[in-house]
């Protein structure tokens, strides 16, 4: 079986954070709304989601479950009470967890939703194929990074840069598997 590609989508402030210190996602809302077409296009090729426990809890606390019935994996070493339909909770090595998620998928790629801690574990395991960044014109002044504690360096190759609505910039990178990218 061919493993589905893993695409890490994240929205980042000008000073390089994906969330402010309190972790809330309210600052993102106007940009997510303005960029909804871009999100819909990405969703069209998505077959499943994966996220870390903190991001999952943030989503639940904010009362929004954006993931419908997509097969969704929440990584944690703790129990999770009454997850929404389609959500599976696991711990352990990212590759083994992804293989289980892949077995539940019927099509598409895996959208790595974050946060940065989980993304760094995936990066270190060589599991991120594409990195889709939306840079928004906001300075948060502190917070959570897109890769928290990655062992790096890991190279990426730029595939696309585009202007988005509300002064956003979309950047698509692919992992530099050959190590031949920018030197
Ligand atoms: N701007 C954006 O696009 C965006 C997108 C998503 C999230 N975010 C923000 O990111 C913040 C959260 O990011 P974060 O880096 O703090 O946390 P996170 O990655 O969401 O969650 C970290 C937790 O995931 C669990 N985990 C991850 N990999 C695991 C594994 N292989 N096995 C077992 N458990 C594993 C651990 O939970 P346990 O301690 O339970 O073991 C770990 O403490 C939130 O504030 C959220 O709003 C922003």
Coordinates of N, CA and C and ligand atoms in Angstrom, one line a residue:
X1 N 0.8 -1.2 0.0 CA 0.0 0.0 0.0 C 0.9 1.3 0.0
X2 N 0.5 2.2 -0.9 CA 1.3 3.5 -0.9 C 0.8 4.4 0.2
X3 N 1.7 4.9 1.0 CA 1.2 5.8 2.1 C 0.8 7.1 1.6
X4 N -0.3 7.6 2.1 CA -0.8 9.0 1.7 C 0.3 10.0 2.0
X5 N 0.3 11.1 1.2 CA 1.3 12.2 1.5 C 0.7 12.9 2.7
X6 N 1.7 13.5 3.4 CA 1.3 14.3 4.6 C 1.6 15.8 4.3
X7 N 0.5 16.6 4.3 CA 0.6 18.1 4.1 C 0.4 18.8 5.4
X8 N 1.4 19.6 5.7 CA 1.3 20.4 7.0 C 0.8 21.8 6.5
X9 N -0.4 22.1 6.9 CA -1.0 23.5 6.6 C -0.9 24.3 7.9
X10 N -0.3 25.5 7.8 CA -0.3 26.3 9.0 C -0.4 27.8 8.7
X11 N -1.0 28.5 9.6 CA -1.1 30.0 9.4 C -0.2 30.6 10.4
X12 N 0.7 31.5 9.9 CA 1.8 32.0 10.8 C 1.8 33.5 10.8
X13 N 2.1 34.1 12.0 CA 2.2 35.5 12.1 C 3.5 36.0 11.5
X14 N 3.6 37.3 11.3 CA 4.8 37.9 10.8 C 6.0 37.6 11.7
X15 N 5.8 37.4 13.0 CA 6.9 37.1 13.8 C 7.1 35.6 14.1
X16 N 6.4 34.8 13.3 CA 6.7 33.4 13.3 C 6.0 32.5 14.3
X17 N 4.8 32.9 14.7 CA 4.0 32.1 15.6 C 2.7 31.6 15.0
X18 N 2.3 30.4 15.4 CA 1.0 29.9 14.9 C -0.1 30.1 15.9
X19 N 0.3 30.6 17.1 CA -0.7 30.9 18.2 C -0.1 31.8 19.2
X20 N -0.9 32.7 19.8 CA -0.3 33.6 20.9 C -0.1 32.7 22.1
X21 N 0.5 33.3 23.1 CA 0.8 32.6 24.3 C -0.3 31.8 25.0
X22 N -1.6 32.4 24.9 CA -2.7 31.7 25.5 C -3.3 30.6 24.5
X23 N -2.7 30.5 23.4 CA -3.1 29.4 22.4 C -4.4 29.6 21.7
X24 N -5.1 30.7 21.9 CA -6.4 30.9 21.3 C -6.3 31.1 19.8
X25 N -7.3 30.8 19.0 CA -7.3 30.9 17.6 C -8.1 32.1 17.1
X26 N -8.6 32.9 18.0 CA -9.5 34.0 17.5 C -8.9 34.9 16.6
X27 N -7.6 35.2 16.7 CA -6.8 36.1 15.9 C -6.8 35.7 14.4
X28 N -7.0 34.3 14.2 CA -7.0 33.8 12.9 C -8.3 33.9 12.1
X29 N -9.4 34.1 12.8 CA -10.7 33.9 12.2 C -10.9 34.8 10.9
X30 N -10.5 36.1 11.0 CA -10.8 36.9 9.8 C -10.0 36.4 8.6
X31 N -8.8 35.8 8.9 CA -8.0 35.3 7.8 C -8.5 34.0 7.2
X32 N -9.0 33.2 8.2 CA -9.6 31.9 7.7 C -10.8 32.2 6.9
X33 N -11.6 33.1 7.3 CA -12.8 33.5 6.5 C -12.4 34.0 5.2
X34 N -11.5 34.9 5.1 CA -11.1 35.5 3.9 C -10.4 34.5 2.9
X35 N -9.8 33.5 3.5 CA -9.1 32.5 2.7 C -9.9 31.2 2.6
X36 N -11.2 31.3 2.7 CA -12.0 30.1 2.7 C -11.9 29.3 1.4
X37 N -11.7 30.1 0.3 CA -11.6 29.4 -1.0 C -10.4 28.5 -1.1
X38 N -9.3 29.1 -0.5 CA -8.0 28.3 -0.5 C -8.2 27.1 0.4
X39 N -8.9 27.2 1.5 CA -9.1 26.1 2.4 C -9.9 25.0 1.7
X40 N -11.0 25.5 1.0 CA -11.8 24.5 0.3 C -11.1 23.7 -0.8
X41 N -10.2 24.4 -1.5 CA -9.3 23.7 -2.5 C -8.4 22.7 -1.8
X42 N -7.9 23.0 -0.7 CA -7.0 22.1 0.0 C -7.8 20.9 0.5
X43 N -9.1 21.2 1.0 CA -9.9 20.1 1.5 C -10.3 19.1 0.4
X44 N -10.4 19.6 -0.8 CA -10.8 18.7 -1.9 C -9.8 17.6 -2.1
X45 N -8.6 17.8 -1.7 CA -7.6 16.7 -1.9 C -7.2 16.0 -0.5
X46 N -8.0 16.3 0.5 CA -7.7 15.8 1.9 C -8.6 14.6 2.2
X47 N -8.0 13.6 2.7 CA -8.8 12.4 3.1 C -8.8 12.1 4.6
X48 N -8.0 12.9 5.4 CA -7.9 12.6 6.8 C -7.1 13.8 7.5
X49 N -7.3 13.9 8.8 CA -6.6 14.9 9.6 C -5.8 14.2 10.7
X50 N -4.7 14.9 11.1 CA -4.0 14.5 12.3 C -3.6 15.7 13.1
X51 N -3.7 15.6 14.4 CA -3.4 16.8 15.2 C -2.9 16.3 16.6
X52 N -2.3 17.2 17.3 CA -1.8 16.9 18.7 C -3.0 17.2 19.7
X53 N -2.8 16.7 20.9 CA -3.8 16.9 21.9 C -4.1 18.4 22.2
X54 N -3.1 19.2 22.3 CA -3.4 20.6 22.6 C -4.2 21.3 21.6
X55 N -3.9 21.0 20.3 CA -4.7 21.6 19.3 C -6.2 21.1 19.3
X56 N -6.3 19.8 19.5 CA -7.6 19.2 19.6 C -8.4 19.8 20.8
X57 N -7.8 20.0 21.9 CA -8.5 20.6 23.1 C -8.9 22.0 22.8
X58 N -8.0 22.7 22.1 CA -8.3 24.1 21.7 C -9.5 24.2 20.8
X59 N -9.6 23.3 19.8 CA -10.7 23.2 18.9 C -12.0 23.0 19.7
X60 N -11.9 22.0 20.6 CA -13.1 21.6 21.3 C -13.5 22.8 22.3
X61 N -12.5 23.4 22.9 CA -12.8 24.5 23.8 C -13.5 25.7 23.1
X62 N -13.1 25.9 21.9 CA -13.6 27.0 21.1 C -14.9 26.7 20.5
X63 N -15.4 25.5 20.7 CA -16.7 25.1 20.3 C -16.9 24.9 18.8
X64 N -15.8 24.7 18.1 CA -15.8 24.5 16.6 C -15.2 23.2 16.3
X65 N -15.9 22.3 15.6 CA -15.3 21.1 15.1 C -15.4 21.2 13.6
X66 N -14.2 21.6 13.0 CA -14.2 21.9 11.6 C -13.9 20.6 10.7
X67 N -13.9 19.5 11.3 CA -13.3 18.3 10.6 C -14.4 17.3 10.2
X68 N -15.6 17.7 10.4 CA -16.8 16.9 9.9 C -16.6 15.4 10.3
X69 N -16.8 14.5 9.4 CA -16.7 13.1 9.7 C -15.4 12.5 9.1
X70 N -14.5 13.4 8.7 CA -13.2 12.9 8.2 C -12.5 12.0 9.2
X71 N -11.9 10.9 8.8 CA -11.1 10.2 9.7 C -10.0 11.1 10.3
X72 N -10.0 11.2 11.6 CA -9.1 12.2 12.3 C -8.4 11.5 13.4
X73 N -7.1 11.7 13.5 CA -6.3 11.1 14.5 C -5.8 12.2 15.5
X74 N -6.1 12.0 16.8 CA -5.5 12.9 17.8 C -4.4 12.1 18.5
X75 N -3.2 12.7 18.5 CA -2.1 12.1 19.2 C -2.0 12.5 20.6
X76 N -1.9 11.6 21.5 CA -1.8 11.9 22.9 C -1.4 10.7 23.7
X77 N -0.8 10.9 24.9 CA -0.6 9.7 25.8 C -1.6 9.7 26.9
X78 N -2.7 10.6 26.7 CA -3.7 10.6 27.8 C -5.1 10.2 27.2
X79 N -6.0 9.8 28.1 CA -7.3 9.5 27.6 C -8.1 10.7 27.1
X80 N -8.9 10.6 26.1 CA -9.8 11.7 25.7 C -11.2 11.3 25.8
X81 N -12.0 12.1 26.5 CA -13.4 11.7 26.8 C -14.3 12.1 25.6
X82 N -15.2 11.2 25.2 CA -16.2 11.5 24.2 C -15.8 12.3 23.0
X83 N -14.8 11.8 22.2 CA -14.4 12.5 21.0 C -15.5 12.5 20.0
X84 N -15.5 13.5 19.1 CA -16.5 13.6 18.0 C -16.4 12.4 17.1
X85 N -17.5 12.1 16.3 CA -17.4 11.0 15.4 C -16.2 11.0 14.4
X86 N -15.6 9.9 14.2 CA -14.5 9.9 13.2 C -13.1 10.1 13.9
X87 N -13.1 10.4 15.2 CA -11.9 10.7 15.8 C -11.3 9.5 16.5
X88 N -10.1 9.2 16.2 CA -9.4 8.1 16.9 C -8.2 8.7 17.7
X89 N -8.0 8.2 18.9 CA -7.0 8.7 19.8 C -5.9 7.7 20.0
X90 N -4.7 8.1 19.7 CA -3.6 7.2 19.9 C -2.3 7.9 20.4
X91 N -1.4 7.1 20.8 CA 0.0 7.7 21.1 C 1.0 6.9 20.4
X92 N 2.2 7.1 20.7 CA 3.3 6.2 20.1 C 3.9 6.9 18.9
X93 N 4.6 6.1 18.1 CA 5.5 6.7 17.1 C 4.6 7.2 16.0
X94 N 4.9 8.4 15.4 CA 4.0 9.0 14.4 C 3.8 8.1 13.2
X95 N 4.8 7.3 12.8 CA 4.7 6.5 11.6 C 3.6 5.4 11.8
X96 N 3.7 4.8 12.9 CA 2.7 3.7 13.2 C 1.3 4.2 13.3
X97 N 1.2 5.4 13.9 CA -0.1 6.0 14.1 C -0.7 6.4 12.7
X98 N 0.2 6.9 11.8 CA -0.2 7.3 10.5 C -0.7 6.1 9.7
X99 N 0.0 5.0 9.9 CA -0.3 3.8 9.1 C -1.8 3.3 9.5
X100 N -2.1 3.5 10.8 CA -3.5 3.1 11.2 C -4.5 4.1 10.6
X101 N -4.1 5.4 10.6 CA -5.0 6.4 10.0 C -5.2 6.1 8.5
X102 N -4.1 5.8 7.8 CA -4.2 5.5 6.4 C -5.1 4.3 6.1
X103 N -5.1 3.3 7.0 CA -6.0 2.2 6.7 C -7.5 2.5 6.8
X104 N -7.8 3.7 7.4 CA -9.2 4.1 7.5 C -9.6 5.1 6.3
X105 N -8.6 5.4 5.5 CA -8.9 6.4 4.5 C -9.3 5.8 3.2
X106 N -10.1 6.5 2.4 CA -10.5 6.0 1.1 C -9.9 6.8 0.0
X107 N -9.4 8.0 0.3 CA -8.8 8.8 -0.8 C -8.0 9.9 -0.1
X108 N -7.2 10.6 -1.0 CA -6.6 11.9 -0.6 C -5.3 11.8 0.3
X109 N -5.0 13.0 0.7 CA -3.8 13.2 1.5 C -4.2 13.4 3.0
X110 N -3.1 13.3 3.8 CA -3.4 13.6 5.3 C -3.0 15.0 5.5
X111 N -3.9 15.7 6.1 CA -3.7 17.1 6.5 C -3.2 17.2 7.9
X112 N -1.9 17.5 8.1 CA -1.4 17.6 9.5 C -1.8 19.0 9.9
X113 N -2.7 19.1 10.9 CA -3.3 20.3 11.3 C -2.5 21.1 12.4
X114 N -1.6 20.4 13.0 CA -0.7 21.0 14.0 C -1.0 20.4 15.4
X115 N -0.5 21.0 16.4 CA 0.3 22.2 16.4 C 1.8 21.9 16.2
X116 N 2.6 22.9 16.6 CA 4.0 22.8 16.4 C 4.7 21.7 17.0
X117 N 4.3 21.2 18.2 CA 4.9 20.1 18.8 C 4.8 18.9 18.0
X118 N 3.6 18.6 17.5 CA 3.3 17.4 16.7 C 4.0 17.5 15.4
X119 N 3.9 18.7 14.8 CA 4.6 18.9 13.5 C 6.1 18.6 13.6
X120 N 6.7 19.0 14.7 CA 8.2 18.8 14.8 C 8.5 17.3 14.9
X121 N 7.6 16.5 15.6 CA 7.8 15.1 15.7 C 7.7 14.4 14.3
X122 N 6.7 14.9 13.5 CA 6.5 14.4 12.2 C 7.7 14.8 11.3
X123 N 8.2 16.0 11.5 CA 9.3 16.5 10.7 C 10.6 15.6 11.0
X124 N 10.8 15.4 12.2 CA 12.0 14.6 12.6 C 11.9 13.2 12.1
X125 N 10.7 12.7 11.9 CA 10.5 11.3 11.4 C 10.5 11.3 9.9
X126 N 10.7 12.4 9.3 CA 10.7 12.5 7.8 C 9.3 12.3 7.2
X127 N 8.3 12.7 7.9 CA 6.9 12.4 7.4 C 6.2 13.6 6.8
X128 N 6.8 14.7 6.7 CA 6.1 15.9 6.1 C 6.5 16.0 4.7
X129 N 5.6 15.8 3.8 CA 5.9 15.9 2.3 C 5.8 17.3 1.8
X130 N 4.8 18.0 2.3 CA 4.5 19.4 1.8 C 4.2 20.3 3.0
X131 N 4.7 21.5 2.9 CA 4.4 22.5 3.9 C 3.7 23.7 3.2
X132 N 2.5 23.9 3.7 CA 1.7 25.0 3.1 C 1.6 26.1 4.2
X133 N 2.2 27.2 3.9 CA 2.2 28.3 4.9 C 1.4 29.5 4.4
X134 N 0.5 30.0 5.3 CA -0.1 31.2 5.0 C 0.5 32.2 6.0
X135 N 1.1 33.2 5.5 CA 1.7 34.3 6.4 C 0.7 35.4 6.5
X136 N 0.3 35.8 7.7 CA -0.6 36.9 7.9 C 0.0 38.1 8.5
X137 N -0.4 39.3 8.1 CA 0.2 40.5 8.5 C -0.1 41.0 9.9
X138 N 0.2 40.1 10.9 CA -0.1 40.4 12.3 C 1.2 40.0 13.1
X139 N 1.5 40.9 14.0 CA 2.6 40.5 14.9 C 2.0 40.1 16.3
X140 N 2.3 38.9 16.7 CA 1.7 38.4 18.0 C 2.5 38.7 19.2
X141 N 3.8 38.9 19.0 CA 4.7 39.3 20.1 C 5.2 38.2 21.0
X142 N 4.8 37.0 20.6 CA 5.2 35.8 21.4 C 4.2 34.7 21.1
X143 N 4.5 33.5 21.5 CA 3.5 32.4 21.4 C 4.2 31.1 21.0
X144 N 3.5 30.3 20.1 CA 3.8 28.9 19.8 C 4.4 28.9 18.4
X145 N 5.5 28.2 18.2 CA 6.1 28.1 16.9 C 5.6 27.0 16.0
X146 N 5.8 27.1 14.7 CA 5.2 26.1 13.8 C 5.9 24.7 13.9
X147 N 7.2 24.7 14.4 CA 7.9 23.4 14.7 C 8.5 23.6 16.1
X148 N 8.0 23.0 17.0 CA 8.4 23.2 18.4 C 9.4 22.1 18.8
X149 N 10.7 22.5 18.8 CA 11.7 21.5 19.3 C 12.2 20.5 18.2
X150 N 12.1 20.9 17.0 CA 12.5 20.0 15.9 C 14.1 19.9 16.0
X151 N 14.5 18.7 15.6 CA 16.0 18.4 15.7 C 16.8 19.1 14.5
X152 N 16.2 19.3 13.4 CA 16.7 20.0 12.2 C 18.3 19.9 12.1
X153 N 18.8 20.6 11.1 CA 18.1 21.3 10.0 C 17.4 20.3 9.0
X154 N 16.2 20.7 8.5 CA 15.6 20.0 7.5 C 15.3 21.0 6.4
X155 N 15.7 20.6 5.1 CA 15.5 21.6 4.0 C 14.2 21.4 3.3
X156 N 13.7 22.5 2.7 CA 12.5 22.5 1.9 C 12.8 23.2 0.6
X157 N 12.1 22.9 -0.4 CA 12.2 23.5 -1.7 C 10.9 24.3 -2.0
X158 N 11.1 25.6 -2.4 CA 9.9 26.4 -2.6 C 9.3 26.0 -4.0
X159 N 8.0 25.8 -3.9 CA 7.3 25.4 -5.2 C 6.3 26.5 -5.7
X160 N 5.9 27.3 -4.7 CA 4.9 28.3 -5.2 C 4.8 29.5 -4.1
X161 N 4.7 30.7 -4.6 CA 4.4 31.8 -3.7 C 3.3 32.6 -4.4
X162 N 2.3 32.9 -3.6 CA 1.1 33.6 -4.1 C 0.6 34.6 -3.2
X163 N 0.0 35.7 -3.7 CA -0.7 36.7 -2.8 C -2.1 36.1 -2.5
X164 N -2.5 36.3 -1.3 CA -3.8 35.9 -0.9 C -4.6 37.1 -0.4
X165 N -5.9 36.9 0.0 CA -6.7 38.0 0.4 C -6.2 38.6 1.8
X166 N -6.6 39.8 2.1 CA -6.2 40.4 3.4 C -4.7 40.5 3.6
X167 N -4.0 40.7 2.5 CA -2.5 40.9 2.6 C -1.8 39.6 3.1
X168 N -2.4 38.5 2.9 CA -1.7 37.2 3.2 C -0.8 36.8 2.1
X169 N 0.2 36.0 2.4 CA 1.0 35.4 1.4 C 1.0 33.9 1.6
X170 N 0.7 33.2 0.5 CA 0.7 31.7 0.6 C 2.0 31.2 0.0
X171 N 2.6 30.3 0.7 CA 3.9 29.7 0.3 C 3.8 28.2 0.4
X172 N 4.1 27.5 -0.7 CA 4.1 26.0 -0.7 C 5.5 25.5 -0.9
X173 N 5.9 24.7 0.1 CA 7.2 24.1 0.1 C 7.1 22.6 0.0
X174 N 8.1 21.9 -0.6 CA 8.2 20.5 -0.5 C 9.4 20.1 0.2
X175 N 9.4 19.0 0.9 CA 10.6 18.5 1.6 C 11.7 18.2 0.6
X176 N 12.9 18.7 0.9 CA 14.0 18.5 0.0 C 14.7 17.1 0.3
X177 N 14.0 16.1 -0.4 CA 14.5 14.7 -0.1 C 15.9 14.4 -0.6
X178 N 16.3 15.1 -1.6 CA 17.6 14.9 -2.2 C 18.7 15.8 -1.5
X179 N 18.3 16.7 -0.6 CA 19.2 17.6 0.0 C 19.8 18.6 -1.1
X180 N 19.1 18.8 -2.2 CA 19.6 19.6 -3.2 C 19.1 21.0 -3.3
X181 N 18.3 21.3 -2.3 CA 17.7 22.7 -2.3 C 18.7 23.8 -2.0
X182 N 18.2 25.0 -1.7 CA 19.0 26.1 -1.6 C 20.2 25.9 -0.6
X183 N 21.3 26.3 -1.1 CA 22.5 26.1 -0.3 C 23.1 27.4 0.0
Ligands
LIG1 N1 -2.1 28.8 13.2 C1 -2.4 27.6 12.9 O1 -2.6 27.3 11.7 C2 -2.6 26.5 14.0 C3 -3.0 25.2 13.6 C4 -3.1 24.3 14.6 C5 -2.8 24.6 15.9 N2 -2.4 25.9 16.2 C6 -2.1 26.2 17.7 O2 -1.1 25.4 18.1 C7 -1.2 25.4 19.6 C8 -0.9 24.0 20.1 O3 0.3 23.6 19.6 P1 1.3 22.7 20.5 O4 2.6 22.6 19.8 O5 1.3 23.4 21.9 O6 0.7 21.3 20.7 P2 0.1 20.1 19.8 O7 1.1 19.7 18.8 O8 -1.3 20.5 19.3 O9 -0.1 19.0 20.9 C9 1.0 18.6 21.7 C10 0.6 17.3 22.4 O10 0.3 16.3 21.4 C11 0.6 15.0 22.0 N3 1.4 14.3 21.1 C12 2.0 14.7 19.9 N4 2.6 13.7 19.3 C13 2.5 12.6 20.1 C14 2.9 11.2 20.0 N5 3.6 10.8 18.9 N6 2.5 10.4 21.0 C15 1.7 10.8 22.0 N7 1.3 12.1 22.2 C16 1.7 12.9 21.2 C17 1.2 15.3 23.3 O11 0.1 15.2 24.2 P3 0.1 14.4 25.7 O12 0.8 15.4 26.6 O13 -1.3 14.2 26.0 O14 0.8 13.1 25.5 C18 1.7 16.7 23.2 O15 1.8 17.3 24.5 C19 -2.6 25.8 19.9 O16 -2.6 27.0 20.6 C20 -3.3 25.9 18.6 O17 -4.2 27.0 18.6 C21 -2.3 26.8 15.3

